[in-house]
Amino acid sequence: SDSISKSGDSPEGPQETRAELGYHICVNPQFDLTVTGFWTTIRNGLVYDGPVKVGSDFYASWINADLERLGVEVVAEGKLTESLGYFANVLWMNTTVEAGGADEDHDDKVPRWLAGAGLRYTEGPWRGSVSVKYTTEYQDDFSTKPPREWDLGDYWLADANAAYVFSVGNGLEYEIYGGVRNAFNQHYETFPGFSDPGMSLYVGAAVRW
């Protein structure tokens, strides 16, 4: 109800249909594989249609579009040692869009490939993990002035964290943790003109019961 079109009317509500089919095989504790294919169709989905002036202010306007997404994801995980495990995933997705009576076209606003990998460590009270994620290039024109497509994506992000978990016999579990996000201080945007954070450090504590 808070979305408007350039005519000032609210766009129609979307209708979504999904289907997934997966296959899982555990060869041994060192190699566990899952392959999942998926298909989604969205009728009357919303896509950005540029700014619209309402009174003295400008707002984002939206147009209904028929969207179709299909893809395949492969996930592998397992144990390298009793304390050290790994995980990796690769996702390929193709998205098409049909809006405003135009012909169906590939939707460049959705990245074709996503990938990630990492290690998890557990030994006694200690926990830790390191991971990397990759996003291929895509485009977006959200809130750009004048309206145009900007290249986004094609970046790697690396995170790491460690924690110490303990209890003192009162039925509570305590955790002290810390880590780093975007460890290599990558400069990137997920929307045009909105820079995402660079490297950041964090520490914290938690109590569970």
mmCIF file with all atom_site columns, C-alpha atoms in Angstrom:
data_model
loop_
_atom_site.group_PDB
_atom_site.id
_atom_site.type_symbol
_atom_site.label_atom_id
_atom_site.label_alt_id
_atom_site.label_comp_id
_atom_site.label_asym_id
_atom_site.label_entity_id
_atom_site.label_seq_id
_atom_site.pdbx_PDB_ins_code
_atom_site.Cartn_x
_atom_site.Cartn_y
_atom_site.Cartn_z
_atom_site.occupancy
_atom_site.B_iso_or_equiv
_atom_site.pdbx_formal_charge
_atom_site.auth_seq_id
_atom_site.auth_comp_id
_atom_site.auth_asym_id
_atom_site.auth_atom_id
_atom_site.pdbx_PDB_model_num
ATOM 1   C CA . SER A 1 1   ? 0.000  0.000   0.000   1.00 0.00 ? 1   SER A CA 1
ATOM 2   C CA . ASP A 1 2   ? 2.969  2.355   0.375   1.00 0.00 ? 2   ASP A CA 1
ATOM 3   C CA . SER A 1 3   ? 4.101  1.810   -3.241  1.00 0.00 ? 3   SER A CA 1
ATOM 4   C CA . ILE A 1 4   ? 2.861  4.187   -5.933  1.00 0.00 ? 4   ILE A CA 1
ATOM 5   C CA . SER A 1 5   ? 3.039  4.343   -9.723  1.00 0.00 ? 5   SER A CA 1
ATOM 6   C CA . LYS A 1 6   ? 3.735  7.466   -11.770 1.00 0.00 ? 6   LYS A CA 1
ATOM 7   C CA . SER A 1 7   ? -0.034 7.897   -12.131 1.00 0.00 ? 7   SER A CA 1
ATOM 8   C CA . GLY A 1 8   ? -0.337 8.065   -8.332  1.00 0.00 ? 8   GLY A CA 1
ATOM 9   C CA . ASP A 1 9   ? -2.234 4.787   -8.068  1.00 0.00 ? 9   ASP A CA 1
ATOM 10  C CA . SER A 1 10  ? -1.065 1.769   -6.079  1.00 0.00 ? 10  SER A CA 1
ATOM 11  C CA . PRO A 1 11  ? 0.246  -1.074  -8.289  1.00 0.00 ? 11  PRO A CA 1
ATOM 12  C CA . GLU A 1 12  ? -1.517 -4.411  -8.214  1.00 0.00 ? 12  GLU A CA 1
ATOM 13  C CA . GLY A 1 13  ? -0.466 -6.957  -5.606  1.00 0.00 ? 13  GLY A CA 1
ATOM 14  C CA . PRO A 1 14  ? 1.951  -9.701  -6.727  1.00 0.00 ? 14  PRO A CA 1
ATOM 15  C CA . GLN A 1 15  ? 1.157  -13.407 -7.036  1.00 0.00 ? 15  GLN A CA 1
ATOM 16  C CA . GLU A 1 16  ? 4.062  -15.816 -6.656  1.00 0.00 ? 16  GLU A CA 1
ATOM 17  C CA . THR A 1 17  ? 4.450  -19.496 -7.550  1.00 0.00 ? 17  THR A CA 1
ATOM 18  C CA . ARG A 1 18  ? 7.519  -21.509 -6.554  1.00 0.00 ? 18  ARG A CA 1
ATOM 19  C CA . ALA A 1 19  ? 8.885  -24.961 -7.210  1.00 0.00 ? 19  ALA A CA 1
ATOM 20  C CA . GLU A 1 20  ? 12.063 -26.615 -5.934  1.00 0.00 ? 20  GLU A CA 1
ATOM 21  C CA . LEU A 1 21  ? 13.637 -30.005 -6.480  1.00 0.00 ? 21  LEU A CA 1
ATOM 22  C CA . GLY A 1 22  ? 16.762 -31.116 -4.690  1.00 0.00 ? 22  GLY A CA 1
ATOM 23  C CA . TYR A 1 23  ? 19.019 -34.113 -4.316  1.00 0.00 ? 23  TYR A CA 1
ATOM 24  C CA . HIS A 1 24  ? 21.147 -34.780 -1.230  1.00 0.00 ? 24  HIS A CA 1
ATOM 25  C CA . ILE A 1 25  ? 23.908 -37.338 -0.865  1.00 0.00 ? 25  ILE A CA 1
ATOM 26  C CA . CYS A 1 26  ? 26.231 -37.940 2.067   1.00 0.00 ? 26  CYS A CA 1
ATOM 27  C CA . VAL A 1 27  ? 29.228 -39.826 0.709   1.00 0.00 ? 27  VAL A CA 1
ATOM 28  C CA . ASN A 1 28  ? 31.016 -39.801 4.068   1.00 0.00 ? 28  ASN A CA 1
ATOM 29  C CA . PRO A 1 29  ? 31.630 -37.322 6.916   1.00 0.00 ? 29  PRO A CA 1
ATOM 30  C CA . GLN A 1 30  ? 34.198 -35.595 4.709   1.00 0.00 ? 30  GLN A CA 1
ATOM 31  C CA . PHE A 1 31  ? 31.806 -34.890 1.810   1.00 0.00 ? 31  PHE A CA 1
ATOM 32  C CA . ASP A 1 32  ? 28.126 -34.010 1.959   1.00 0.00 ? 32  ASP A CA 1
ATOM 33  C CA . LEU A 1 33  ? 26.555 -32.687 -1.271  1.00 0.00 ? 33  LEU A CA 1
ATOM 34  C CA . THR A 1 34  ? 23.196 -31.048 -2.012  1.00 0.00 ? 34  THR A CA 1
ATOM 35  C CA . VAL A 1 35  ? 22.045 -29.919 -5.469  1.00 0.00 ? 35  VAL A CA 1
ATOM 36  C CA . THR A 1 36  ? 18.842 -27.882 -5.702  1.00 0.00 ? 36  THR A CA 1
ATOM 37  C CA . GLY A 1 37  ? 17.056 -26.591 -8.773  1.00 0.00 ? 37  GLY A CA 1
ATOM 38  C CA . PHE A 1 38  ? 14.421 -23.889 -8.358  1.00 0.00 ? 38  PHE A CA 1
ATOM 39  C CA . TRP A 1 39  ? 11.887 -21.980 -10.435 1.00 0.00 ? 39  TRP A CA 1
ATOM 40  C CA . THR A 1 40  ? 9.851  -18.936 -9.403  1.00 0.00 ? 40  THR A CA 1
ATOM 41  C CA . THR A 1 41  ? 7.312  -16.927 -11.348 1.00 0.00 ? 41  THR A CA 1
ATOM 42  C CA . ILE A 1 42  ? 5.913  -13.633 -10.046 1.00 0.00 ? 42  ILE A CA 1
ATOM 43  C CA . ARG A 1 43  ? 2.881  -12.090 -11.681 1.00 0.00 ? 43  ARG A CA 1
ATOM 44  C CA . ASN A 1 44  ? 2.462  -8.344  -11.062 1.00 0.00 ? 44  ASN A CA 1
ATOM 45  C CA . GLY A 1 45  ? 5.813  -8.080  -9.311  1.00 0.00 ? 45  GLY A CA 1
ATOM 46  C CA . LEU A 1 46  ? 7.215  -4.620  -8.684  1.00 0.00 ? 46  LEU A CA 1
ATOM 47  C CA . VAL A 1 47  ? 10.141 -3.057  -10.555 1.00 0.00 ? 47  VAL A CA 1
ATOM 48  C CA . TYR A 1 48  ? 11.515 0.465   -10.156 1.00 0.00 ? 48  TYR A CA 1
ATOM 49  C CA . ASP A 1 49  ? 10.094 2.971   -12.651 1.00 0.00 ? 49  ASP A CA 1
ATOM 50  C CA . GLY A 1 50  ? 11.993 6.149   -11.773 1.00 0.00 ? 50  GLY A CA 1
ATOM 51  C CA . PRO A 1 51  ? 11.206 9.106   -9.492  1.00 0.00 ? 51  PRO A CA 1
ATOM 52  C CA . VAL A 1 52  ? 7.781  10.747  -9.312  1.00 0.00 ? 52  VAL A CA 1
ATOM 53  C CA . LYS A 1 53  ? 7.015  14.167  -7.847  1.00 0.00 ? 53  LYS A CA 1
ATOM 54  C CA . VAL A 1 54  ? 4.263  14.323  -5.232  1.00 0.00 ? 54  VAL A CA 1
ATOM 55  C CA . GLY A 1 55  ? 3.750  17.865  -4.004  1.00 0.00 ? 55  GLY A CA 1
ATOM 56  C CA . SER A 1 56  ? 7.214  19.319  -3.499  1.00 0.00 ? 56  SER A CA 1
ATOM 57  C CA . ASP A 1 57  ? 8.955  15.974  -2.861  1.00 0.00 ? 57  ASP A CA 1
ATOM 58  C CA . PHE A 1 58  ? 10.179 13.162  -5.095  1.00 0.00 ? 58  PHE A CA 1
ATOM 59  C CA . TYR A 1 59  ? 9.398  9.511   -4.380  1.00 0.00 ? 59  TYR A CA 1
ATOM 60  C CA . ALA A 1 60  ? 10.297 6.188   -5.971  1.00 0.00 ? 60  ALA A CA 1
ATOM 61  C CA . SER A 1 61  ? 7.618  4.936   -8.359  1.00 0.00 ? 61  SER A CA 1
ATOM 62  C CA . TRP A 1 62  ? 6.947  1.327   -9.305  1.00 0.00 ? 62  TRP A CA 1
ATOM 63  C CA . ILE A 1 63  ? 5.413  -0.560  -12.199 1.00 0.00 ? 63  ILE A CA 1
ATOM 64  C CA . ASN A 1 64  ? 3.966  -4.047  -12.328 1.00 0.00 ? 64  ASN A CA 1
ATOM 65  C CA . ALA A 1 65  ? 6.026  -6.646  -14.132 1.00 0.00 ? 65  ALA A CA 1
ATOM 66  C CA . ASP A 1 66  ? 5.966  -10.384 -14.697 1.00 0.00 ? 66  ASP A CA 1
ATOM 67  C CA . LEU A 1 67  ? 9.187  -11.955 -13.428 1.00 0.00 ? 67  LEU A CA 1
ATOM 68  C CA . GLU A 1 68  ? 10.608 -15.444 -13.833 1.00 0.00 ? 68  GLU A CA 1
ATOM 69  C CA . ARG A 1 69  ? 13.629 -16.802 -11.990 1.00 0.00 ? 69  ARG A CA 1
ATOM 70  C CA . LEU A 1 70  ? 15.276 -20.181 -12.386 1.00 0.00 ? 70  LEU A CA 1
ATOM 71  C CA . GLY A 1 71  ? 18.565 -21.506 -11.187 1.00 0.00 ? 71  GLY A CA 1
ATOM 72  C CA . VAL A 1 72  ? 20.665 -24.187 -9.549  1.00 0.00 ? 72  VAL A CA 1
ATOM 73  C CA . GLU A 1 73  ? 22.533 -24.172 -6.248  1.00 0.00 ? 73  GLU A CA 1
ATOM 74  C CA . VAL A 1 74  ? 25.252 -26.624 -5.245  1.00 0.00 ? 74  VAL A CA 1
ATOM 75  C CA . VAL A 1 75  ? 26.269 -26.891 -1.584  1.00 0.00 ? 75  VAL A CA 1
ATOM 76  C CA . ALA A 1 76  ? 29.121 -29.029 -0.282  1.00 0.00 ? 76  ALA A CA 1
ATOM 77  C CA . GLU A 1 77  ? 30.233 -29.450 3.315   1.00 0.00 ? 77  GLU A CA 1
ATOM 78  C CA . GLY A 1 78  ? 32.112 -31.866 5.474   1.00 0.00 ? 78  GLY A CA 1
ATOM 79  C CA . LYS A 1 79  ? 34.789 -32.407 8.079   1.00 0.00 ? 79  LYS A CA 1
ATOM 80  C CA . LEU A 1 80  ? 38.516 -32.092 7.423   1.00 0.00 ? 80  LEU A CA 1
ATOM 81  C CA . THR A 1 81  ? 39.360 -33.130 10.998  1.00 0.00 ? 81  THR A CA 1
ATOM 82  C CA . GLU A 1 82  ? 37.305 -33.789 14.108  1.00 0.00 ? 82  GLU A CA 1
ATOM 83  C CA . SER A 1 83  ? 37.467 -30.067 14.946  1.00 0.00 ? 83  SER A CA 1
ATOM 84  C CA . LEU A 1 84  ? 37.648 -28.447 11.514  1.00 0.00 ? 84  LEU A CA 1
ATOM 85  C CA . GLY A 1 85  ? 34.886 -28.419 8.925   1.00 0.00 ? 85  GLY A CA 1
ATOM 86  C CA . TYR A 1 86  ? 34.398 -26.722 5.569   1.00 0.00 ? 86  TYR A CA 1
ATOM 87  C CA . PHE A 1 87  ? 31.484 -25.475 3.481   1.00 0.00 ? 87  PHE A CA 1
ATOM 88  C CA . ALA A 1 88  ? 31.131 -24.136 -0.050  1.00 0.00 ? 88  ALA A CA 1
ATOM 89  C CA . ASN A 1 89  ? 28.265 -23.128 -2.289  1.00 0.00 ? 89  ASN A CA 1
ATOM 90  C CA . VAL A 1 90  ? 27.741 -21.902 -5.847  1.00 0.00 ? 90  VAL A CA 1
ATOM 91  C CA . LEU A 1 91  ? 24.481 -20.427 -7.140  1.00 0.00 ? 91  LEU A CA 1
ATOM 92  C CA . TRP A 1 92  ? 23.579 -19.705 -10.768 1.00 0.00 ? 92  TRP A CA 1
ATOM 93  C CA . MET A 1 93  ? 20.373 -17.835 -11.482 1.00 0.00 ? 93  MET A CA 1
ATOM 94  C CA . ASN A 1 94  ? 18.719 -16.424 -14.588 1.00 0.00 ? 94  ASN A CA 1
ATOM 95  C CA . THR A 1 95  ? 15.945 -13.846 -14.249 1.00 0.00 ? 95  THR A CA 1
ATOM 96  C CA . THR A 1 96  ? 13.678 -12.444 -16.948 1.00 0.00 ? 96  THR A CA 1
ATOM 97  C CA . VAL A 1 97  ? 11.302 -9.488  -16.716 1.00 0.00 ? 97  VAL A CA 1
ATOM 98  C CA . GLU A 1 98  ? 8.337  -8.358  -18.798 1.00 0.00 ? 98  GLU A CA 1
ATOM 99  C CA . ALA A 1 99  ? 7.063  -4.893  -17.879 1.00 0.00 ? 99  ALA A CA 1
ATOM 100 C CA . GLY A 1 100 ? 4.879  -2.213  -19.439 1.00 0.00 ? 100 GLY A CA 1
ATOM 101 C CA . GLY A 1 101 ? 3.939  -4.299  -22.459 1.00 0.00 ? 101 GLY A CA 1
ATOM 102 C CA . ALA A 1 102 ? 7.573  -4.694  -23.534 1.00 0.00 ? 102 ALA A CA 1
ATOM 103 C CA . ASP A 1 103 ? 9.039  -8.005  -24.673 1.00 0.00 ? 103 ASP A CA 1
ATOM 104 C CA . GLU A 1 104 ? 10.508 -10.396 -22.117 1.00 0.00 ? 104 GLU A CA 1
ATOM 105 C CA . ASP A 1 105 ? 14.141 -9.560  -21.426 1.00 0.00 ? 105 ASP A CA 1
ATOM 106 C CA . HIS A 1 106 ? 16.939 -10.683 -19.133 1.00 0.00 ? 106 HIS A CA 1
ATOM 107 C CA . ASP A 1 107 ? 16.835 -8.825  -15.815 1.00 0.00 ? 107 ASP A CA 1
ATOM 108 C CA . ASP A 1 108 ? 20.288 -7.291  -15.371 1.00 0.00 ? 108 ASP A CA 1
ATOM 109 C CA . LYS A 1 109 ? 19.398 -6.168  -11.831 1.00 0.00 ? 109 LYS A CA 1
ATOM 110 C CA . VAL A 1 110 ? 19.962 -9.687  -10.491 1.00 0.00 ? 110 VAL A CA 1
ATOM 111 C CA . PRO A 1 111 ? 23.503 -11.154 -10.374 1.00 0.00 ? 111 PRO A CA 1
ATOM 112 C CA . ARG A 1 112 ? 23.958 -14.368 -12.376 1.00 0.00 ? 112 ARG A CA 1
ATOM 113 C CA . TRP A 1 113 ? 26.435 -15.983 -9.972  1.00 0.00 ? 113 TRP A CA 1
ATOM 114 C CA . LEU A 1 114 ? 26.891 -16.056 -6.199  1.00 0.00 ? 114 LEU A CA 1
ATOM 115 C CA . ALA A 1 115 ? 29.508 -18.150 -4.430  1.00 0.00 ? 115 ALA A CA 1
ATOM 116 C CA . GLY A 1 116 ? 30.891 -18.674 -0.966  1.00 0.00 ? 116 GLY A CA 1
ATOM 117 C CA . ALA A 1 117 ? 33.250 -20.873 1.017   1.00 0.00 ? 117 ALA A CA 1
ATOM 118 C CA . GLY A 1 118 ? 34.639 -21.097 4.492   1.00 0.00 ? 118 GLY A CA 1
ATOM 119 C CA . LEU A 1 119 ? 35.953 -23.065 7.449   1.00 0.00 ? 119 LEU A CA 1
ATOM 120 C CA . ARG A 1 120 ? 34.395 -23.718 10.855  1.00 0.00 ? 120 ARG A CA 1
ATOM 121 C CA . TYR A 1 121 ? 36.426 -24.686 13.933  1.00 0.00 ? 121 TYR A CA 1
ATOM 122 C CA . THR A 1 122 ? 35.167 -26.197 17.199  1.00 0.00 ? 122 THR A CA 1
ATOM 123 C CA . GLU A 1 123 ? 37.503 -27.429 19.899  1.00 0.00 ? 123 GLU A CA 1
ATOM 124 C CA . GLY A 1 124 ? 36.366 -27.576 23.527  1.00 0.00 ? 124 GLY A CA 1
ATOM 125 C CA . PRO A 1 125 ? 35.059 -24.124 24.491  1.00 0.00 ? 125 PRO A CA 1
ATOM 126 C CA . TRP A 1 126 ? 36.485 -22.466 21.394  1.00 0.00 ? 126 TRP A CA 1
ATOM 127 C CA . ARG A 1 127 ? 34.510 -21.632 18.237  1.00 0.00 ? 127 ARG A CA 1
ATOM 128 C CA . GLY A 1 128 ? 35.663 -19.880 15.101  1.00 0.00 ? 128 GLY A CA 1
ATOM 129 C CA . SER A 1 129 ? 35.027 -19.438 11.405  1.00 0.00 ? 129 SER A CA 1
ATOM 130 C CA . VAL A 1 130 ? 36.362 -17.688 8.318   1.00 0.00 ? 130 VAL A CA 1
ATOM 131 C CA . SER A 1 131 ? 34.370 -17.201 5.132   1.00 0.00 ? 131 SER A CA 1
ATOM 132 C CA . VAL A 1 132 ? 34.474 -15.503 1.743   1.00 0.00 ? 132 VAL A CA 1
ATOM 133 C CA . LYS A 1 133 ? 31.544 -14.533 -0.499  1.00 0.00 ? 133 LYS A CA 1
ATOM 134 C CA . TYR A 1 134 ? 31.566 -13.492 -4.147  1.00 0.00 ? 134 TYR A CA 1
ATOM 135 C CA . THR A 1 135 ? 28.942 -11.600 -6.152  1.00 0.00 ? 135 THR A CA 1
ATOM 136 C CA . THR A 1 136 ? 29.206 -11.160 -9.920  1.00 0.00 ? 136 THR A CA 1
ATOM 137 C CA . GLU A 1 137 ? 28.443 -7.907  -11.700 1.00 0.00 ? 137 GLU A CA 1
ATOM 138 C CA . TYR A 1 138 ? 24.874 -6.669  -12.098 1.00 0.00 ? 138 TYR A CA 1
ATOM 139 C CA . GLN A 1 139 ? 23.175 -3.328  -12.757 1.00 0.00 ? 139 GLN A CA 1
ATOM 140 C CA . ASP A 1 140 ? 20.651 -1.050  -11.079 1.00 0.00 ? 140 ASP A CA 1
ATOM 141 C CA . ASP A 1 141 ? 19.066 2.353   -11.643 1.00 0.00 ? 141 ASP A CA 1
ATOM 142 C CA . PHE A 1 142 ? 17.341 2.853   -8.283  1.00 0.00 ? 142 PHE A CA 1
ATOM 143 C CA . SER A 1 143 ? 17.125 6.569   -7.380  1.00 0.00 ? 143 SER A CA 1
ATOM 144 C CA . THR A 1 144 ? 19.715 7.590   -9.978  1.00 0.00 ? 144 THR A CA 1
ATOM 145 C CA . LYS A 1 145 ? 19.490 11.137  -11.372 1.00 0.00 ? 145 LYS A CA 1
ATOM 146 C CA . PRO A 1 146 ? 19.269 11.265  -14.295 1.00 0.00 ? 146 PRO A CA 1
ATOM 147 C CA . PRO A 1 147 ? 17.895 7.696   -14.540 1.00 0.00 ? 147 PRO A CA 1
ATOM 148 C CA . ARG A 1 148 ? 20.519 5.298   -15.889 1.00 0.00 ? 148 ARG A CA 1
ATOM 149 C CA . GLU A 1 149 ? 21.880 1.824   -15.242 1.00 0.00 ? 149 GLU A CA 1
ATOM 150 C CA . TRP A 1 150 ? 24.996 1.645   -13.055 1.00 0.00 ? 150 TRP A CA 1
ATOM 151 C CA . ASP A 1 151 ? 27.354 -1.322  -12.847 1.00 0.00 ? 151 ASP A CA 1
ATOM 152 C CA . LEU A 1 152 ? 27.414 -2.932  -9.397  1.00 0.00 ? 152 LEU A CA 1
ATOM 153 C CA . GLY A 1 153 ? 28.732 -6.119  -7.913  1.00 0.00 ? 153 GLY A CA 1
ATOM 154 C CA . ASP A 1 154 ? 31.817 -8.141  -8.824  1.00 0.00 ? 154 ASP A CA 1
ATOM 155 C CA . TYR A 1 155 ? 33.276 -8.083  -5.322  1.00 0.00 ? 155 TYR A CA 1
ATOM 156 C CA . TRP A 1 156 ? 34.657 -10.441 -2.699  1.00 0.00 ? 156 TRP A CA 1
ATOM 157 C CA . LEU A 1 157 ? 33.843 -10.143 1.004   1.00 0.00 ? 157 LEU A CA 1
ATOM 158 C CA . ALA A 1 158 ? 35.783 -11.910 3.746   1.00 0.00 ? 158 ALA A CA 1
ATOM 159 C CA . ASP A 1 159 ? 34.654 -12.334 7.375   1.00 0.00 ? 159 ASP A CA 1
ATOM 160 C CA . ALA A 1 160 ? 36.227 -13.982 10.404  1.00 0.00 ? 160 ALA A CA 1
ATOM 161 C CA . ASN A 1 161 ? 35.060 -14.531 13.978  1.00 0.00 ? 161 ASN A CA 1
ATOM 162 C CA . ALA A 1 162 ? 36.030 -16.358 17.152  1.00 0.00 ? 162 ALA A CA 1
ATOM 163 C CA . ALA A 1 163 ? 34.225 -17.153 20.393  1.00 0.00 ? 163 ALA A CA 1
ATOM 164 C CA . TYR A 1 164 ? 34.810 -18.693 23.800  1.00 0.00 ? 164 TYR A CA 1
ATOM 165 C CA . VAL A 1 165 ? 31.823 -20.562 25.300  1.00 0.00 ? 165 VAL A CA 1
ATOM 166 C CA . PHE A 1 166 ? 31.657 -21.622 28.960  1.00 0.00 ? 166 PHE A CA 1
ATOM 167 C CA . SER A 1 167 ? 29.324 -22.237 31.891  1.00 0.00 ? 167 SER A CA 1
ATOM 168 C CA . VAL A 1 168 ? 29.734 -21.909 35.663  1.00 0.00 ? 168 VAL A CA 1
ATOM 169 C CA . GLY A 1 169 ? 27.340 -24.612 36.827  1.00 0.00 ? 169 GLY A CA 1
ATOM 170 C CA . ASN A 1 170 ? 24.209 -22.479 37.183  1.00 0.00 ? 170 ASN A CA 1
ATOM 171 C CA . GLY A 1 171 ? 22.463 -23.783 34.074  1.00 0.00 ? 171 GLY A CA 1
ATOM 172 C CA . LEU A 1 172 ? 23.495 -20.763 32.011  1.00 0.00 ? 172 LEU A CA 1
ATOM 173 C CA . GLU A 1 173 ? 25.847 -20.724 29.029  1.00 0.00 ? 173 GLU A CA 1
ATOM 174 C CA . TYR A 1 174 ? 28.077 -17.709 28.440  1.00 0.00 ? 174 TYR A CA 1
ATOM 175 C CA . GLU A 1 175 ? 29.790 -16.653 25.236  1.00 0.00 ? 175 GLU A CA 1
ATOM 176 C CA . ILE A 1 176 ? 32.400 -13.995 24.583  1.00 0.00 ? 176 ILE A CA 1
ATOM 177 C CA . TYR A 1 177 ? 32.946 -13.325 20.888  1.00 0.00 ? 177 TYR A CA 1
ATOM 178 C CA . GLY A 1 178 ? 34.538 -10.974 18.400  1.00 0.00 ? 178 GLY A CA 1
ATOM 179 C CA . GLY A 1 179 ? 35.326 -10.734 14.729  1.00 0.00 ? 179 GLY A CA 1
ATOM 180 C CA . VAL A 1 180 ? 35.915 -8.693  11.621  1.00 0.00 ? 180 VAL A CA 1
ATOM 181 C CA . ARG A 1 181 ? 33.551 -8.067  8.705   1.00 0.00 ? 181 ARG A CA 1
ATOM 182 C CA . ASN A 1 182 ? 34.828 -7.174  5.229   1.00 0.00 ? 182 ASN A CA 1
ATOM 183 C CA . ALA A 1 183 ? 38.361 -7.996  6.371   1.00 0.00 ? 183 ALA A CA 1
ATOM 184 C CA . PHE A 1 184 ? 40.011 -6.697  3.168   1.00 0.00 ? 184 PHE A CA 1
ATOM 185 C CA . ASN A 1 185 ? 38.108 -3.389  3.316   1.00 0.00 ? 185 ASN A CA 1
ATOM 186 C CA . GLN A 1 186 ? 36.440 -3.809  -0.067  1.00 0.00 ? 186 GLN A CA 1
ATOM 187 C CA . HIS A 1 187 ? 34.624 -0.723  -1.361  1.00 0.00 ? 187 HIS A CA 1
ATOM 188 C CA . TYR A 1 188 ? 31.401 -1.746  -3.062  1.00 0.00 ? 188 TYR A CA 1
ATOM 189 C CA . GLU A 1 189 ? 27.756 -0.774  -3.558  1.00 0.00 ? 189 GLU A CA 1
ATOM 190 C CA . THR A 1 190 ? 24.613 -2.898  -3.603  1.00 0.00 ? 190 THR A CA 1
ATOM 191 C CA . PHE A 1 191 ? 22.493 0.115   -4.655  1.00 0.00 ? 191 PHE A CA 1
ATOM 192 C CA . PRO A 1 192 ? 23.769 3.042   -6.778  1.00 0.00 ? 192 PRO A CA 1
ATOM 193 C CA . GLY A 1 193 ? 25.181 5.819   -4.617  1.00 0.00 ? 193 GLY A CA 1
ATOM 194 C CA . PHE A 1 194 ? 24.875 3.907   -1.323  1.00 0.00 ? 194 PHE A CA 1
ATOM 195 C CA . SER A 1 195 ? 28.314 2.682   -0.261  1.00 0.00 ? 195 SER A CA 1
ATOM 196 C CA . ASP A 1 196 ? 28.301 -0.390  1.939   1.00 0.00 ? 196 ASP A CA 1
ATOM 197 C CA . PRO A 1 197 ? 30.494 -0.489  5.052   1.00 0.00 ? 197 PRO A CA 1
ATOM 198 C CA . GLY A 1 198 ? 34.211 -1.085  4.793   1.00 0.00 ? 198 GLY A CA 1
ATOM 199 C CA . MET A 1 199 ? 36.096 -3.183  7.307   1.00 0.00 ? 199 MET A CA 1
ATOM 200 C CA . SER A 1 200 ? 34.460 -3.275  10.745  1.00 0.00 ? 200 SER A CA 1
ATOM 201 C CA . LEU A 1 201 ? 35.410 -4.902  14.038  1.00 0.00 ? 201 LEU A CA 1
ATOM 202 C CA . TYR A 1 202 ? 32.983 -6.103  16.673  1.00 0.00 ? 202 TYR A CA 1
ATOM 203 C CA . VAL A 1 203 ? 33.004 -7.714  20.133  1.00 0.00 ? 203 VAL A CA 1
ATOM 204 C CA . GLY A 1 204 ? 30.168 -8.917  22.310  1.00 0.00 ? 204 GLY A CA 1
ATOM 205 C CA . ALA A 1 205 ? 28.889 -11.236 24.977  1.00 0.00 ? 205 ALA A CA 1
ATOM 206 C CA . ALA A 1 206 ? 25.824 -13.474 25.220  1.00 0.00 ? 206 ALA A CA 1
ATOM 207 C CA . VAL A 1 207 ? 24.012 -15.462 27.901  1.00 0.00 ? 207 VAL A CA 1
ATOM 208 C CA . ARG A 1 208 ? 21.796 -18.433 26.992  1.00 0.00 ? 208 ARG A CA 1
ATOM 209 C CA . TRP A 1 209 ? 19.407 -20.521 29.092  1.00 0.00 ? 209 TRP A CA 1
#
